XYZ file of N, CA, C and O in Angstrom:
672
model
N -138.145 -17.788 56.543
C -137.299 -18.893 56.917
C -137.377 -19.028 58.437
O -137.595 -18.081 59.192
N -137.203 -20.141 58.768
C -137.571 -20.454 60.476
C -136.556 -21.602 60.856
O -136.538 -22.580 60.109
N -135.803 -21.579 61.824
C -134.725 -22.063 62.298
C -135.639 -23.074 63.165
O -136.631 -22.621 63.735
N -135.315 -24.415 63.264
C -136.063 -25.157 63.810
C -135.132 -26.287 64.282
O -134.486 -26.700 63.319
N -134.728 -27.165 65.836
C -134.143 -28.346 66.376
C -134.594 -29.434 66.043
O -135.768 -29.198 65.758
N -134.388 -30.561 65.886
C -134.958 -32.157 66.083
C -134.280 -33.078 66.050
O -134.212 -33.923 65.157
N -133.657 -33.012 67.094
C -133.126 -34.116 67.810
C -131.694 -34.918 67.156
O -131.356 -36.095 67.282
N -131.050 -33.841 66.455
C -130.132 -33.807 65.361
C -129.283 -32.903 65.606
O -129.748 -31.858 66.062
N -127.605 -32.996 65.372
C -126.558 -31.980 66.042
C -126.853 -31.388 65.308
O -126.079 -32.105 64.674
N -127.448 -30.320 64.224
C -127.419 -29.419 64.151
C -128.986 -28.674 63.557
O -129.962 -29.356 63.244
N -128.965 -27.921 63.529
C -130.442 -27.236 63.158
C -131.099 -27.127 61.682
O -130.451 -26.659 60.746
N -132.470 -27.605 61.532
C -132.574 -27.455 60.077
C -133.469 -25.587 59.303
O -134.324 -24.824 59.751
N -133.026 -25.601 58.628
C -134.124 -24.380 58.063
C -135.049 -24.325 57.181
O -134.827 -24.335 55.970
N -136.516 -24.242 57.864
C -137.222 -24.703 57.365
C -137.833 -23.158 56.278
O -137.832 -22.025 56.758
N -138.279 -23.437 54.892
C -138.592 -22.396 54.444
C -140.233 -22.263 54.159
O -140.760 -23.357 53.953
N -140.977 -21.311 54.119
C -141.813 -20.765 53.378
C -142.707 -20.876 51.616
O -143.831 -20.895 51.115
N -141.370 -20.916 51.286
C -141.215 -20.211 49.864
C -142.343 -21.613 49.216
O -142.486 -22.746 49.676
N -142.889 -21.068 48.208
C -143.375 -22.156 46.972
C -142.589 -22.076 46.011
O -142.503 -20.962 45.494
N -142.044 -22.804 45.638
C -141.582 -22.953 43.823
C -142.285 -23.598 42.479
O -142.883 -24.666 42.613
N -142.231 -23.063 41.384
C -142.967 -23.742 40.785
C -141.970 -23.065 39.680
O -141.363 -21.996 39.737
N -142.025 -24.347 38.356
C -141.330 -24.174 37.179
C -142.079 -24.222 35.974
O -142.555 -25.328 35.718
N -142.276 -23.428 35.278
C -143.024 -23.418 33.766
C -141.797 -24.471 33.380
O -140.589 -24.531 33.607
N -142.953 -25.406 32.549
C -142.205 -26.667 32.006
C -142.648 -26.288 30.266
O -142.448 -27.248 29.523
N -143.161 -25.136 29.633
C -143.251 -24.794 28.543
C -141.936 -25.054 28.056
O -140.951 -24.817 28.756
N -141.806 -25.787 26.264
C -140.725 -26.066 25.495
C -139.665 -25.498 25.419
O -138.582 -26.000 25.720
N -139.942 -23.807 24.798
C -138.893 -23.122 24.561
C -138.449 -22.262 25.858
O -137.528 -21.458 25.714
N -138.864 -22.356 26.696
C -138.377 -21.169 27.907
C -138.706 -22.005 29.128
O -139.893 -21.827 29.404
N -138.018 -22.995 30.114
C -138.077 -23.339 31.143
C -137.685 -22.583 32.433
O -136.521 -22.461 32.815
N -138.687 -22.126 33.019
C -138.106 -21.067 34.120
C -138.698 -21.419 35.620
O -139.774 -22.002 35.757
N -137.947 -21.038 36.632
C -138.293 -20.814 37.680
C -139.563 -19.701 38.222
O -139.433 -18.484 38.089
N -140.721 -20.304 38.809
C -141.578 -18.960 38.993
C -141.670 -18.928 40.530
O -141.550 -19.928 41.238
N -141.876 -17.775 40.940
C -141.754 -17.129 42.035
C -141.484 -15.472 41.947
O -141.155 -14.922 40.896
N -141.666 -14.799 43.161
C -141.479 -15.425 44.573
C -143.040 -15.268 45.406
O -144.038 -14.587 45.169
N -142.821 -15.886 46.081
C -143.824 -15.716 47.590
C -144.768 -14.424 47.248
O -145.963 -14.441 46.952
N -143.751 -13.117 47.394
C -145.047 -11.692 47.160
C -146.111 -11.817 46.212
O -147.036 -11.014 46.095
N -145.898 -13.117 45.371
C -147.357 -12.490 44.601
C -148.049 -13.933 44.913
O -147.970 -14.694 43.948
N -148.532 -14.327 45.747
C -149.281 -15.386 46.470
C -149.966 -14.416 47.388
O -149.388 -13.524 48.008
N -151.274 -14.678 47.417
C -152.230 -14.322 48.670
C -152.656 -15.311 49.691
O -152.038 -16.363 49.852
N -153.812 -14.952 50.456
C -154.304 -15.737 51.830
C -153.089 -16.159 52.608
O -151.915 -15.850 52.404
N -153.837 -17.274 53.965
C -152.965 -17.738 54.688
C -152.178 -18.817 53.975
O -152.614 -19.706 53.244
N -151.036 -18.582 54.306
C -149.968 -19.778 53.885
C -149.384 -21.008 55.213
O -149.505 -20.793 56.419
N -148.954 -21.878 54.793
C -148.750 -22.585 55.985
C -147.693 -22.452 56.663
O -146.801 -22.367 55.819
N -147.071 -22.354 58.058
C -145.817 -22.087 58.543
C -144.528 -23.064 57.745
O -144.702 -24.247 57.454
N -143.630 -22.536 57.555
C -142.648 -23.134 57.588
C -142.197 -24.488 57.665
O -141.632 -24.652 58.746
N -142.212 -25.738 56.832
C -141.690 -26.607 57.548
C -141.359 -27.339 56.357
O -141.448 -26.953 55.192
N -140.693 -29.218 57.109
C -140.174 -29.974 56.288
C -141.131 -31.105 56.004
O -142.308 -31.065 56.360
N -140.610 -32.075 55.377
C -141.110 -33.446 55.256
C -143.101 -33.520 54.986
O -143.767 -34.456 55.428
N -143.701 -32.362 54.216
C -144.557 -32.438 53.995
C -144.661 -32.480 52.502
O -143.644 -32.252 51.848
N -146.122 -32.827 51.722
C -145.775 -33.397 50.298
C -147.642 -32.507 49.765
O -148.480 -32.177 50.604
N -147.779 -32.362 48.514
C -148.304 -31.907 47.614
C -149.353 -33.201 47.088
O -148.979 -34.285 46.641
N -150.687 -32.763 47.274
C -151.046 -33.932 46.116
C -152.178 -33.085 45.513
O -152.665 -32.201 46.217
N -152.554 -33.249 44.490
C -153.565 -32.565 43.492
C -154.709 -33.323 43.109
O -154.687 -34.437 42.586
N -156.006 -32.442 43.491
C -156.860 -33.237 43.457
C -158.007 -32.098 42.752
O -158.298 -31.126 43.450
N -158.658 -32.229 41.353
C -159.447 -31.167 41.075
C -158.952 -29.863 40.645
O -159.247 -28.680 40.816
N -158.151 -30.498 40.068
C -157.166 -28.689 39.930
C -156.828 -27.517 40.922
O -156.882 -26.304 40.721
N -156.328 -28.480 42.470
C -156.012 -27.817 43.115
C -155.237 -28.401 44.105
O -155.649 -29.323 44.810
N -154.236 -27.955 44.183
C -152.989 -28.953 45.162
C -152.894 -28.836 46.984
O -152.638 -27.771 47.546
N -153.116 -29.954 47.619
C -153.424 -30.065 49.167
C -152.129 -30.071 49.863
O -151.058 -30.595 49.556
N -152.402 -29.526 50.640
C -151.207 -30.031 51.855
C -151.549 -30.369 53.166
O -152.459 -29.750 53.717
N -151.018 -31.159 53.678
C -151.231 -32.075 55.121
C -149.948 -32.184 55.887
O -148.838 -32.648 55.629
N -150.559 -31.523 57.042
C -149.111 -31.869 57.764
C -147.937 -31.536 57.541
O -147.819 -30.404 57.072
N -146.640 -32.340 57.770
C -145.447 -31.954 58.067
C -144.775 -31.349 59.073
O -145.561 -30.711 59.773
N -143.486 -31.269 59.498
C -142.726 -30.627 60.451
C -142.559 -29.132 60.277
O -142.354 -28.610 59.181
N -142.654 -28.505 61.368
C -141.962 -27.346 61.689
C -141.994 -27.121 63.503
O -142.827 -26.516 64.178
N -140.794 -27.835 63.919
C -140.759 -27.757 65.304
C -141.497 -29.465 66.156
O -141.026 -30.169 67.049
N -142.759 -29.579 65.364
C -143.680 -30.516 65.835
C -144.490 -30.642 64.875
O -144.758 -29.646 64.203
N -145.098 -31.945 64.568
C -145.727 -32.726 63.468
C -146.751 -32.149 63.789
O -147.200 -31.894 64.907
N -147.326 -31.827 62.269
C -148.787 -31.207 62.358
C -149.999 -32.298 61.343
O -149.748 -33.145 60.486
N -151.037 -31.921 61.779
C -152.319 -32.811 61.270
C -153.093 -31.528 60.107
O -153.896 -31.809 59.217
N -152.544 -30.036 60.458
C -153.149 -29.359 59.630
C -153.514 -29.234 57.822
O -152.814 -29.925 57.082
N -154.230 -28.653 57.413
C -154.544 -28.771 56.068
C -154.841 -27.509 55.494
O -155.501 -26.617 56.027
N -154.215 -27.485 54.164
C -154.379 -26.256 53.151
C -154.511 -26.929 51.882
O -154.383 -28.105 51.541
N -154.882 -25.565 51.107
C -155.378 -25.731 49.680
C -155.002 -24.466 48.578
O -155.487 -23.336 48.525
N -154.039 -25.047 47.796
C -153.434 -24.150 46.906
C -154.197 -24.184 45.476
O -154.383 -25.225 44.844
N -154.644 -22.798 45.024
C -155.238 -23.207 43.853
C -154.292 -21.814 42.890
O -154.078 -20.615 43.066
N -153.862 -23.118 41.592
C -152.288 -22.408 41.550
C -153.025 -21.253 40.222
O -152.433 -20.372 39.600
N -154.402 -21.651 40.128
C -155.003 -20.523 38.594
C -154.509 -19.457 39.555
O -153.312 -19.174 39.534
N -155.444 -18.758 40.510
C -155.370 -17.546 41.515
C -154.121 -17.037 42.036
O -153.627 -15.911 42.098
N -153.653 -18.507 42.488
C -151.898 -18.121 43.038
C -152.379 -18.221 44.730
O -151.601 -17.706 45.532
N -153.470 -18.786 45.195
C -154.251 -18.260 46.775
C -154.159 -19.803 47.741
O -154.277 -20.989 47.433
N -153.907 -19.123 48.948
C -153.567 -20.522 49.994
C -154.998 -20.090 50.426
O -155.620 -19.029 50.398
N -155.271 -21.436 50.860
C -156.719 -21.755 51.711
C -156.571 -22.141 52.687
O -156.118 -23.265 52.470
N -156.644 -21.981 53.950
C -156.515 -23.162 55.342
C -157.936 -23.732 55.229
O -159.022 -23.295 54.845
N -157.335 -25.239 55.872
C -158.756 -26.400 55.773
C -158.934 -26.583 56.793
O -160.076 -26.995 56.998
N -158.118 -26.446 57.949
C -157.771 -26.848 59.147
C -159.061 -26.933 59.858
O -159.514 -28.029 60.188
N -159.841 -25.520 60.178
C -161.045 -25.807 61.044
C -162.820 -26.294 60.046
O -163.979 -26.389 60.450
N -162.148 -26.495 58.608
C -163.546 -27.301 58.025
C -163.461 -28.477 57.665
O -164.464 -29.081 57.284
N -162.258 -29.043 57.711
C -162.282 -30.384 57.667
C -162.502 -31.207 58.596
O -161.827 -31.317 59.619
N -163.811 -32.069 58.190
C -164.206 -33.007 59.018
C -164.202 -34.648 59.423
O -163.095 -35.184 59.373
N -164.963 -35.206 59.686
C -164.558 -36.971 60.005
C -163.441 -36.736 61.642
O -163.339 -35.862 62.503
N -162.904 -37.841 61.413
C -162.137 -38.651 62.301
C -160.346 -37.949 61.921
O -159.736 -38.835 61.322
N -159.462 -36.700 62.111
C -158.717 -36.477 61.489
C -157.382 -37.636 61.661
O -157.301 -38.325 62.678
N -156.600 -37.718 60.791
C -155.187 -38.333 60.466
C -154.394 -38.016 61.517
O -154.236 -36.796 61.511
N -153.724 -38.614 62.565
C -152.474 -37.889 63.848
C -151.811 -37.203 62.687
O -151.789 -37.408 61.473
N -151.025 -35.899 63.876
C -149.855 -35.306 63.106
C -148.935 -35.977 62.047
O -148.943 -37.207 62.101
N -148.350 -35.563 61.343
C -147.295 -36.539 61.029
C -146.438 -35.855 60.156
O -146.617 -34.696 59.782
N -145.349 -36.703 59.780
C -144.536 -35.895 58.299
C -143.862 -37.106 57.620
O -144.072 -38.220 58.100
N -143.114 -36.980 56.599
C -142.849 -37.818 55.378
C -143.582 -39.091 55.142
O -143.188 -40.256 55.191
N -144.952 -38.488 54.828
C -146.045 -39.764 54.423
C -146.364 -40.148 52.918
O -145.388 -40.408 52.215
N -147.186 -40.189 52.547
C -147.442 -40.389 50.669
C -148.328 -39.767 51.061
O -148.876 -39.704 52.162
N -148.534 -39.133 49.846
C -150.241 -38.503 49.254
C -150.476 -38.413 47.943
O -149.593 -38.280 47.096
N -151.579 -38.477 47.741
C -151.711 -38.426 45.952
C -153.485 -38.465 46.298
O -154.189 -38.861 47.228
N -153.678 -37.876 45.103
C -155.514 -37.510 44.538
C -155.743 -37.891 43.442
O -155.132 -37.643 42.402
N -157.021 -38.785 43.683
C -157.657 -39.716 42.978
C -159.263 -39.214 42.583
O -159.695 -38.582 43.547
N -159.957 -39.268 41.831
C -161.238 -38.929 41.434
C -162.111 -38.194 42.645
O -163.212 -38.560 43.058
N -161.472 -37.272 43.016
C -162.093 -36.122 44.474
C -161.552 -36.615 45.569
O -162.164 -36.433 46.622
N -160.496 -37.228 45.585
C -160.342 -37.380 46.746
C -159.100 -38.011 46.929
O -158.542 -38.872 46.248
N -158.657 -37.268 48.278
C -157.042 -37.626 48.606
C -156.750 -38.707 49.382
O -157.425 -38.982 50.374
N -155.556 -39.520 48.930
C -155.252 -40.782 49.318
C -154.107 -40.791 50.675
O -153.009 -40.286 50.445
N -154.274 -41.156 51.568
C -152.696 -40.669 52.284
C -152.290 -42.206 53.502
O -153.004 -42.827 54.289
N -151.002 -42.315 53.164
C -150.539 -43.908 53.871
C -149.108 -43.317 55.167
O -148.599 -42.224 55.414
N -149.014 -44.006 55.428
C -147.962 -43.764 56.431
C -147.737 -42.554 56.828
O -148.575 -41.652 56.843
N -145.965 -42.432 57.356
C -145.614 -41.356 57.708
C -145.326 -41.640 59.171
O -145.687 -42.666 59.748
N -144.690 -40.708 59.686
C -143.736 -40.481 60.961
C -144.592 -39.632 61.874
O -144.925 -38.454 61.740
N -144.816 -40.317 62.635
C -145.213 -39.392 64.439
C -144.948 -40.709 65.468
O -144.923 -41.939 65.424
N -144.748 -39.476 66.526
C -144.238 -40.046 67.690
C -143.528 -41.169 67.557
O -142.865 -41.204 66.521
N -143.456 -41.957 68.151
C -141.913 -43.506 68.134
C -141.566 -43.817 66.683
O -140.651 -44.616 66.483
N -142.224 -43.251 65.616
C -142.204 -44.021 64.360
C -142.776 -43.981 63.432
O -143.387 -42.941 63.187
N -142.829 -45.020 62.564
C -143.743 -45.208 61.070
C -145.211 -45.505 61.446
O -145.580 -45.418 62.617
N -146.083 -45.873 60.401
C -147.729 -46.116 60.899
C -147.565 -46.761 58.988
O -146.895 -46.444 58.005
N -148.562 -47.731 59.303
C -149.066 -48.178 58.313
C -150.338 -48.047 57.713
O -150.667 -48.726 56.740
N -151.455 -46.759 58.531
C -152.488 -46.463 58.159
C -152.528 -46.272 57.058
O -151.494 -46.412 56.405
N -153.988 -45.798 56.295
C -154.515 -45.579 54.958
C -155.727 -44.532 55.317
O -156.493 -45.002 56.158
N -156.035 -43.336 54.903
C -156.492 -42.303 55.027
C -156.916 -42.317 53.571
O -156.255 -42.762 52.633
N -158.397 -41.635 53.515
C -159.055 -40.961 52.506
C -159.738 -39.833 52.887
O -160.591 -39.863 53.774
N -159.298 -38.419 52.032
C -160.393 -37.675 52.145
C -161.319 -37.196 50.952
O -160.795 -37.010 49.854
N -162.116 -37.075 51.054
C -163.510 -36.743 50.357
C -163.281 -35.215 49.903
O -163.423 -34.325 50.741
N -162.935 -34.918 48.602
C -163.009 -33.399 48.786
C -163.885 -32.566 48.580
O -163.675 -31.360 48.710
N -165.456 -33.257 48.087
C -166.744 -32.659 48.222
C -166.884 -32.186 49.649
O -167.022 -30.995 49.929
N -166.833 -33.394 50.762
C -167.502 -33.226 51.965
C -166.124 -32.727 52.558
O -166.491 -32.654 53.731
N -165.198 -32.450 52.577
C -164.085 -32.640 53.220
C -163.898 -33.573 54.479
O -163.364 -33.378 55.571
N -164.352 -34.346 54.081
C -164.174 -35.653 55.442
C -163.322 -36.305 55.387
O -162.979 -36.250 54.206
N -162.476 -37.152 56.057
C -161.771 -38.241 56.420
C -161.785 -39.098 56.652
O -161.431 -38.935 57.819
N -161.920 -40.221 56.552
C -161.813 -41.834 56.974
C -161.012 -42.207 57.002
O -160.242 -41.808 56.128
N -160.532 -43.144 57.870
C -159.587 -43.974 58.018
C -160.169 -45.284 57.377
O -161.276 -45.559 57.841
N -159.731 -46.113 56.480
C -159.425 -46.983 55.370
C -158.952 -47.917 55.601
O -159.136 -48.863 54.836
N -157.997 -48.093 56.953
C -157.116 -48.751 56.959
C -157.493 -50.491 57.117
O -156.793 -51.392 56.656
N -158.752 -50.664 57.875
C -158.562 -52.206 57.904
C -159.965 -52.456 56.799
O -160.410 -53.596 56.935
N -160.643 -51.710 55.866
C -161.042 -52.079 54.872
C -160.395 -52.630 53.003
O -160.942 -52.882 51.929
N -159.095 -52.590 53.488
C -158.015 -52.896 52.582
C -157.855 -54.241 53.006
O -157.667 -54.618 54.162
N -157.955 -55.019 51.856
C -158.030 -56.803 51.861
C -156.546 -56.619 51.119
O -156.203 -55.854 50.217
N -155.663 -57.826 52.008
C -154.529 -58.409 51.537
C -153.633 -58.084 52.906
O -154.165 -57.623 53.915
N -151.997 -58.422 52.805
C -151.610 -58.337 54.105
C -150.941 -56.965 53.986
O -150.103 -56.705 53.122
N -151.484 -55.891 55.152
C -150.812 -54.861 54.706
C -149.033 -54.307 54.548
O -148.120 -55.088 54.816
N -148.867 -53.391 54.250
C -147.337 -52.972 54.485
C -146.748 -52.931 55.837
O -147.681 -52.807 56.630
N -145.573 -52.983 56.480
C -145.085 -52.744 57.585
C -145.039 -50.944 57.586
O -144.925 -50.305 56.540
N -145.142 -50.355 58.838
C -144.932 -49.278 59.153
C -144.217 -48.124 58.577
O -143.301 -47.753 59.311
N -144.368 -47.341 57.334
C -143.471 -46.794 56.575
C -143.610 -45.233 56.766
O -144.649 -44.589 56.624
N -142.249 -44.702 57.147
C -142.392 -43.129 56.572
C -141.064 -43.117 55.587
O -140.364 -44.103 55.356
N -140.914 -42.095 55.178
C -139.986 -41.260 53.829
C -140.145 -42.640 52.538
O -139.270 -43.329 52.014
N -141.143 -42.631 52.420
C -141.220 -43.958 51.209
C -141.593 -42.902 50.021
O -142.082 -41.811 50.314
N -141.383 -43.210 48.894
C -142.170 -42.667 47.350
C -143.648 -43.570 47.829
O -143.822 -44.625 48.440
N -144.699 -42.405 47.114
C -145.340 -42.768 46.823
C -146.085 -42.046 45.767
O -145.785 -40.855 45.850
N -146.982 -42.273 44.750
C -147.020 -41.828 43.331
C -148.513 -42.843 42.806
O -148.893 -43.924 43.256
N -149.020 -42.111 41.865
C -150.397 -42.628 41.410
C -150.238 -43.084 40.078
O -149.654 -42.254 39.381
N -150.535 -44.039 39.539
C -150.323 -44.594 37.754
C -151.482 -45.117 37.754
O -151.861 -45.831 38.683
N -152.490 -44.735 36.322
C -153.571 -45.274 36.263
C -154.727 -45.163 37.687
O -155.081 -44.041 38.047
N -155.076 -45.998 38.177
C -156.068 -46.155 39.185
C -155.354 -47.258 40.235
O -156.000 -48.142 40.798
N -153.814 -47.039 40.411
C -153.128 -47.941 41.546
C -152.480 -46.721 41.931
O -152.531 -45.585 41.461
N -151.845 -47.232 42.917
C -151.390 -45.942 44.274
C -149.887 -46.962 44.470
O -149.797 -48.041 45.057
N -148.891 -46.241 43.812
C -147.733 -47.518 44.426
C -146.673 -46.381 45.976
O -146.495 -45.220 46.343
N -146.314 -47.733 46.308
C -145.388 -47.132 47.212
C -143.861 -47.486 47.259
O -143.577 -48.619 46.871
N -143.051 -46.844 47.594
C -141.705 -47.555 47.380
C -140.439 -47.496 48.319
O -140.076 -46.343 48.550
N -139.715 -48.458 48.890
C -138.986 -47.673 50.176
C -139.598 -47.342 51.313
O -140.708 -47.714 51.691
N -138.523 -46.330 52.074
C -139.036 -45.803 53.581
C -137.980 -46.713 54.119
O -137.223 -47.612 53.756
N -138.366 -45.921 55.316
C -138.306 -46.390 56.695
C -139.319 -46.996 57.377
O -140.480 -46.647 57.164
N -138.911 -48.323 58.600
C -139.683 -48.881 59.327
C -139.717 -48.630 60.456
O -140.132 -49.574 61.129
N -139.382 -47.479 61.178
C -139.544 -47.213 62.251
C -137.241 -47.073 62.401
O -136.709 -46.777 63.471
């Protein structure tokens, strides 16, 4: 657990921990804890989100202290964190936290989110063969969204919806 300021009377605590729940019929349980997870795990923080891509769930970013651009990879058969941070390549995403993410046929989708003054209305793809990045954003035909962080966002079929947020 890590005690962390932002710009808010009082302090938030940011945790560590993974949770995960067997959603089996007859016995719904809480699984954990932390000790039986290996590799590096990511520090502490908030407003970062999960998306699964390949039978294996990503993480990007989020707060702890200061918005991060970093990347990991949970692969939940093993129970093992991966850092992506120094092999992921392209053009990377600014820091950020409460953005959307979701994974689509190899590859992760990611829109908005909060750094510095505000929201961003970018569109991010990464490639999870090559682990690359592109930015997407002005190859999207139609008029885009205004500037959004803490919005839902969620995958149905082969559309990516978004919902809510903040505009700065």
């Amino acid at each position: 657990m890590t005690l962390v300021w932002r710009l808010y009377e009082r302090p938030w605590l940011l945790f560590t921990c993974l949770l995960s729940i067997s959603l089996a019929a007859k016995q719904r349980s809480w699984l954990g804890p932390n000790n039986m997870i290996s590799g590096t795990s990511p520090s502490a923080r908030a407003m970062a989100s999960f998306a699964r891509a390949n039978d294996e769930l990503y993480l990007f970013g989020g707060f702890d202290a200061a918005d991060r651009n970093d990347m990991y990879k949970f692969d939940a058969s093993t129970l093992t964190w991966t850092t992506l941070t120094n092999v992921v390549g392209g053009r990377i995403p600014d820091a950020r936290d409460s953005y959307g993410i979701g994974g689509y046929k190899g590859k992760l989708f990611l829109f908005g989110g909060y750094f510095g003054p505000g929201g961003n209305n970018d569109l991010w793809v990464l490639d999870i063969a090559s682990l690359t990045w592109n930015d997407i954003t002005f190859t999207v035909r139609g008029r885009p969204p205004p500037p959004l962080h803490g919005h839902g966002f969620a995958l149905c079929n082969n559309l990516f919806f978004s919902f809510g947020g903040y505009d700065n």
